[in-house]
Amino acid sequence: MLLETLIKELNDDSLYRFHLAKTNPDGHRPLDALAKSDDAWLKWQIYPGNKKERFIKNNIVSFAQINGNSFLFGGIFHIKERTENAYKVEYSQQYQDLIGRLIIEYNGDNQRGTVFLPKYIFKNSIIKGIYETRYRGEKFQGFENINHSFIEIEVIVKNKLNDWKAALSSVFGIYLITDTATGMHYIGSAYGEHGIWGRWINYVYNFHGNNKDLIELFGSKGESYIKNHFKFAILEVIPSSKSIDEVITKESLWKKKLLTRQFGYNCN
């Protein structure tokens, strides 16, 4: 389907510039910001650089990269003010019903670029699909596929994605947290009323899960360090019918296998 079918009026080089926001080299994904909140997504539009010509027109048509050439519509932003090294923007009312729903596929020659003239986008893109409801985070793809950053887990937890909540709440388990800055690991276990889901909520809201070594790390490095460098995975799923002692025994075995008491964040 051609873009003209839904957003024809945006094909105007005199009024708009298209912004295809892509995953940063540090792994931060615009898609997570779009799913998390309007405020988080707004920060991706406030360009903190000194290239005043980056958006020379008054309106930014913004998209977040899903993967590869697929991008999800994130709304239109009006540039309120240009300072020496930044833009101040606000949400426009245009096409708000399509935010987080409209998917385009971009096939232009400049695959590394992020800012484009509307006519170029319209010529080199098609509408790939439209979600029934606004995107709030990725679908659950199985326990073995969990290898997610703190920010990705935060989006899942704070948006209370039902498929994730149902799956993670139904089981106990042994999980792994990796500090990607140092390569150090922390192994933890979940055996409470809400299983792994209930355990991971603690990390999302207090950043350390009440674990001694992680409390010390949080105290010395701060919130941004945890958000930028923690990654979550599940080592073993355990039926919720198992006893607490059985789960703790499994946890201890994994600590021995991965030497996290000697070289990681496990102090016991």
CSV table of C-alpha atoms in Angstrom, one decimal:
chain,number,residue,atom,x,y,z
A,1,MET,CA,0.0,0.0,0.0
A,2,LEU,CA,1.3,3.4,-0.9
A,3,LEU,CA,1.9,6.1,1.7
A,4,GLU,CA,-0.4,8.4,-0.2
A,5,THR,CA,-3.3,6.2,0.8
A,6,LEU,CA,-3.2,7.4,4.4
A,7,ILE,CA,-0.8,10.3,4.9
A,8,LYS,CA,-0.9,12.1,1.6
A,9,GLU,CA,-0.7,15.6,3.0
A,10,LEU,CA,2.7,14.9,4.6
A,11,ASN,CA,4.3,14.7,1.2
A,12,ASP,CA,5.4,18.4,1.3
A,13,ASP,CA,9.1,19.3,1.3
A,14,SER,CA,8.3,22.8,2.3
A,15,LEU,CA,6.7,21.9,5.7
A,16,TYR,CA,8.1,18.5,6.9
A,17,ARG,CA,11.1,16.4,7.4
A,18,PHE,CA,11.0,12.7,8.1
A,19,HIS,CA,13.0,11.3,11.0
A,20,LEU,CA,13.7,7.5,10.9
A,21,ALA,CA,15.0,7.0,14.4
A,22,LYS,CA,17.4,4.0,14.6
A,23,THR,CA,18.9,1.9,17.3
A,24,ASN,CA,21.9,3.7,18.9
A,25,PRO,CA,25.4,2.1,18.8
A,26,ASP,CA,25.0,1.5,22.5
A,27,GLY,CA,22.0,-0.6,21.9
A,28,HIS,CA,19.3,1.9,23.0
A,29,ARG,CA,16.2,1.4,20.8
A,30,PRO,CA,13.8,4.1,19.9
A,31,LEU,CA,11.1,1.5,19.8
A,32,ASP,CA,11.4,1.0,23.5
A,33,ALA,CA,11.1,4.8,24.1
A,34,LEU,CA,8.0,4.9,21.9
A,35,ALA,CA,6.4,2.0,23.8
A,36,LYS,CA,7.4,3.3,27.3
A,37,SER,CA,5.7,6.7,27.3
A,38,ASP,CA,5.1,9.9,25.4
A,39,ASP,CA,7.8,11.7,27.5
A,40,ALA,CA,10.4,9.1,26.8
A,41,TRP,CA,9.7,9.2,23.0
A,42,LEU,CA,9.7,13.0,23.1
A,43,LYS,CA,13.3,13.0,24.2
A,44,TRP,CA,14.3,11.2,21.0
A,45,GLN,CA,13.0,14.2,19.0
A,46,ILE,CA,15.0,16.9,21.0
A,47,TYR,CA,18.1,16.9,18.9
A,48,PRO,CA,21.1,17.7,21.2
A,49,GLY,CA,23.6,18.6,18.5
A,50,ASN,CA,24.8,21.7,16.7
A,51,LYS,CA,23.6,21.0,13.2
A,52,LYS,CA,20.9,23.6,12.9
A,53,GLU,CA,20.1,22.5,9.4
A,54,ARG,CA,19.1,18.9,10.6
A,55,PHE,CA,15.5,19.9,10.7
A,56,ILE,CA,15.2,23.1,8.7
A,57,LYS,CA,11.4,23.0,8.6
A,58,ASN,CA,8.9,23.3,11.3
A,59,ASN,CA,7.5,19.8,11.5
A,60,ILE,CA,9.2,16.4,12.2
A,61,VAL,CA,7.4,13.2,11.0
A,62,SER,CA,8.9,10.7,13.3
A,63,PHE,CA,9.3,6.9,13.1
A,64,ALA,CA,11.0,4.3,15.4
A,65,GLN,CA,12.9,1.4,13.9
A,66,ILE,CA,11.3,-2.0,14.6
A,67,ASN,CA,14.1,-3.9,12.8
A,68,GLY,CA,15.9,-3.7,9.5
A,69,ASN,CA,13.9,-1.5,7.1
A,70,SER,CA,10.6,-1.6,9.2
A,71,PHE,CA,9.6,1.6,11.1
A,72,LEU,CA,6.7,2.4,13.4
A,73,PHE,CA,5.0,5.8,13.2
A,74,GLY,CA,5.6,7.8,16.3
A,75,GLY,CA,3.7,11.0,15.5
A,76,ILE,CA,4.4,14.5,14.3
A,77,PHE,CA,6.3,17.1,16.2
A,78,HIS,CA,6.3,20.8,15.9
A,79,ILE,CA,9.6,22.6,16.4
A,80,LYS,CA,8.8,25.3,19.0
A,81,GLU,CA,12.3,26.8,19.3
A,82,ARG,CA,15.8,26.4,18.0
A,83,THR,CA,18.6,27.2,20.4
A,84,GLU,CA,22.3,27.2,19.6
A,85,ASN,CA,22.6,23.4,20.1
A,86,ALA,CA,19.2,21.9,20.4
A,87,TYR,CA,15.5,21.9,19.3
A,88,LYS,CA,12.5,22.1,21.5
A,89,VAL,CA,9.5,20.3,20.2
A,90,GLU,CA,5.9,19.5,21.1
A,91,TYR,CA,3.4,16.9,19.9
A,92,SER,CA,1.1,17.7,17.0
A,93,GLN,CA,-2.5,16.5,16.8
A,94,GLN,CA,-2.0,15.2,13.3
A,95,TYR,CA,-2.6,11.5,12.8
A,96,GLN,CA,-2.5,10.7,16.5
A,97,ASP,CA,-4.7,7.7,15.9
A,98,LEU,CA,-1.9,6.1,13.9
A,99,ILE,CA,0.8,6.5,16.5
A,100,GLY,CA,2.3,3.1,17.4
A,101,ARG,CA,0.2,1.5,14.8
A,102,LEU,CA,1.3,2.4,11.3
A,103,ILE,CA,4.3,0.4,10.0
A,104,ILE,CA,6.3,1.5,6.9
A,105,GLU,CA,9.0,-0.3,5.0
A,106,TYR,CA,11.8,2.0,3.8
A,107,ASN,CA,13.8,0.8,0.8
A,108,GLY,CA,15.8,3.9,-0.1
A,109,ASP,CA,19.5,3.9,-1.1
A,110,ASN,CA,20.6,5.8,2.0
A,111,GLN,CA,20.2,3.1,4.6
A,112,ARG,CA,22.3,4.8,7.2
A,113,GLY,CA,20.6,8.2,7.1
A,114,THR,CA,18.0,9.3,9.6
A,115,VAL,CA,16.6,12.6,8.2
A,116,PHE,CA,14.9,12.7,4.8
A,117,LEU,CA,12.8,14.9,2.5
A,118,PRO,CA,9.1,13.7,2.4
A,119,LYS,CA,9.2,13.2,-1.3
A,120,TYR,CA,12.1,10.8,-0.9
A,121,ILE,CA,10.3,8.8,1.8
A,122,PHE,CA,7.1,8.6,-0.3
A,123,LYS,CA,9.1,7.4,-3.3
A,124,ASN,CA,11.0,4.8,-1.5
A,125,SER,CA,8.6,3.5,1.1
A,126,ILE,CA,5.3,1.6,1.4
A,127,ILE,CA,2.8,0.9,4.2
A,128,LYS,CA,3.7,-2.5,5.5
A,129,GLY,CA,0.8,-2.8,7.9
A,130,ILE,CA,-1.3,-1.3,10.7
A,131,TYR,CA,-1.5,-2.7,14.2
A,132,GLU,CA,-5.0,-3.1,15.6
A,133,THR,CA,-4.0,-1.4,18.8
A,134,ARG,CA,-1.0,0.8,19.8
A,135,TYR,CA,2.3,-0.9,20.2
A,136,ARG,CA,3.3,-1.2,23.9
A,137,GLY,CA,6.1,-3.7,23.7
A,138,GLU,CA,7.2,-6.9,22.0
A,139,LYS,CA,5.2,-10.1,22.3
A,140,PHE,CA,6.5,-12.9,24.5
A,141,GLN,CA,8.5,-15.4,22.4
A,142,GLY,CA,9.4,-18.0,24.9
A,143,PHE,CA,11.6,-18.3,28.0
A,144,GLU,CA,14.6,-19.5,26.0
A,145,ASN,CA,14.5,-16.3,23.9
A,146,ILE,CA,14.7,-13.9,26.9
A,147,ASN,CA,18.0,-11.9,26.5
A,148,HIS,CA,16.7,-8.4,27.2
A,149,SER,CA,18.2,-5.2,28.4
A,150,PHE,CA,17.0,-3.5,31.6
A,151,ILE,CA,15.2,-0.9,29.4
A,152,GLU,CA,13.4,-3.6,27.5
A,153,ILE,CA,12.3,-5.4,30.7
A,154,GLU,CA,11.2,-2.0,32.1
A,155,VAL,CA,8.9,-1.4,29.2
A,156,ILE,CA,7.4,-4.9,29.5
A,157,VAL,CA,6.9,-4.6,33.3
A,158,LYS,CA,5.6,-1.0,33.4
A,159,ASN,CA,3.2,-1.6,30.5
A,160,LYS,CA,2.0,-4.8,32.2
A,161,LEU,CA,2.1,-6.8,29.0
A,162,ASN,CA,-0.4,-9.6,29.6
A,163,ASP,CA,1.4,-12.4,27.7
A,164,TRP,CA,4.7,-11.7,29.5
A,165,LYS,CA,3.0,-11.4,32.8
A,166,ALA,CA,1.1,-14.6,32.4
A,167,ALA,CA,4.2,-16.6,31.4
A,168,LEU,CA,6.6,-15.2,33.9
A,169,SER,CA,4.1,-15.3,36.8
A,170,SER,CA,3.3,-19.0,36.2
A,171,VAL,CA,6.8,-20.4,36.9
A,172,PHE,CA,9.7,-20.3,39.4
A,173,GLY,CA,13.2,-20.1,38.0
A,174,ILE,CA,16.9,-19.2,38.0
A,175,TYR,CA,17.8,-16.0,36.2
A,176,LEU,CA,21.0,-14.4,35.1
A,177,ILE,CA,21.8,-10.6,35.2
A,178,THR,CA,24.8,-9.6,33.2
A,179,ASP,CA,26.7,-6.3,33.7
A,180,THR,CA,27.6,-5.6,30.0
A,181,ALA,CA,30.2,-3.0,31.1
A,182,THR,CA,32.3,-5.5,33.1
A,183,GLY,CA,31.0,-8.9,32.0
A,184,MET,CA,30.2,-9.8,35.7
A,185,HIS,CA,27.2,-11.9,36.4
A,186,TYR,CA,24.6,-12.1,39.1
A,187,ILE,CA,22.5,-15.3,39.5
A,188,GLY,CA,19.2,-15.1,41.3
A,189,SER,CA,16.1,-17.3,42.0
A,190,ALA,CA,12.4,-16.6,41.9
A,191,TYR,CA,10.0,-18.6,44.0
A,192,GLY,CA,7.4,-16.2,45.3
A,193,GLU,CA,3.7,-15.8,44.6
A,194,HIS,CA,4.2,-14.2,41.2
A,195,GLY,CA,7.2,-16.2,40.1
A,196,ILE,CA,9.8,-14.6,37.9
A,197,TRP,CA,7.5,-11.7,37.1
A,198,GLY,CA,7.2,-10.7,40.7
A,199,ARG,CA,11.0,-10.9,41.2
A,200,TRP,CA,11.8,-8.8,38.2
A,201,ILE,CA,9.4,-6.1,39.2
A,202,ASN,CA,11.8,-5.3,42.1
A,203,TYR,CA,14.7,-4.6,39.7
A,204,VAL,CA,12.6,-2.4,37.5
A,205,TYR,CA,11.5,-0.2,40.4
A,206,ASN,CA,14.5,-0.2,42.8
A,207,PHE,CA,17.3,-1.2,40.4
A,208,HIS,CA,19.0,-3.8,42.7
A,209,GLY,CA,16.3,-6.3,43.7
A,210,ASN,CA,17.4,-5.9,47.4
A,211,ASN,CA,20.6,-8.0,46.7
A,212,LYS,CA,23.6,-6.9,48.8
A,213,ASP,CA,26.2,-6.6,46.0
A,214,LEU,CA,23.8,-5.0,43.6
A,215,ILE,CA,22.8,-2.5,46.3
A,216,GLU,CA,26.4,-1.5,46.6
A,217,LEU,CA,26.8,-1.3,42.8
A,218,PHE,CA,23.7,0.9,42.6
A,219,GLY,CA,25.0,3.1,45.4
A,220,SER,CA,28.3,3.7,43.7
A,221,LYS,CA,27.2,3.8,40.0
A,222,GLY,CA,23.7,5.0,40.1
A,223,GLU,CA,20.4,4.5,38.2
A,224,SER,CA,21.7,5.3,34.7
A,225,TYR,CA,24.5,2.6,35.0
A,226,ILE,CA,22.0,-0.1,35.8
A,227,LYS,CA,19.6,1.0,33.0
A,228,ASN,CA,22.4,1.1,30.5
A,229,HIS,CA,24.3,-2.0,31.4
A,230,PHE,CA,22.1,-4.7,32.9
A,231,LYS,CA,20.8,-7.5,30.8
A,232,PHE,CA,18.4,-10.2,31.9
A,233,ALA,CA,18.1,-13.9,30.8
A,234,ILE,CA,16.6,-17.1,32.3
A,235,LEU,CA,18.9,-20.0,33.0
A,236,GLU,CA,16.3,-22.5,34.1
A,237,VAL,CA,12.5,-22.6,34.3
A,238,ILE,CA,11.2,-24.5,37.4
A,239,PRO,CA,7.6,-25.5,37.9
A,240,SER,CA,5.8,-23.6,40.6
A,241,SER,CA,5.0,-26.8,42.3
A,242,LYS,CA,8.6,-27.2,43.5
A,243,SER,CA,9.6,-26.3,47.0
A,244,ILE,CA,11.6,-23.2,47.9
A,245,ASP,CA,14.5,-25.5,49.1
A,246,GLU,CA,14.6,-27.2,45.7
A,247,VAL,CA,14.8,-23.8,43.9
A,248,ILE,CA,17.6,-22.5,46.2
A,249,THR,CA,19.5,-25.7,45.6
A,250,LYS,CA,19.3,-25.2,41.8
A,251,GLU,CA,20.4,-21.6,42.3
A,252,SER,CA,23.5,-22.6,44.3
A,253,LEU,CA,24.4,-25.1,41.6
A,254,TRP,CA,24.3,-22.4,38.9
A,255,LYS,CA,26.4,-20.1,41.0
A,256,LYS,CA,29.0,-22.9,41.2
A,257,LYS,CA,28.9,-23.6,37.5
A,258,LEU,CA,29.4,-19.9,36.5
A,259,LEU,CA,31.6,-19.0,39.5
A,260,THR,CA,29.6,-15.9,40.3
A,261,ARG,CA,30.6,-16.0,44.0
A,262,GLN,CA,34.3,-15.6,43.0
A,263,PHE,CA,34.0,-13.5,39.9
A,264,GLY,CA,30.5,-12.0,39.9
A,265,TYR,CA,28.0,-10.2,42.1
A,266,ASN,CA,26.9,-13.1,44.3
A,267,CYS,CA,28.3,-12.7,47.8
A,268,ASN,CA,26.7,-15.9,49.1
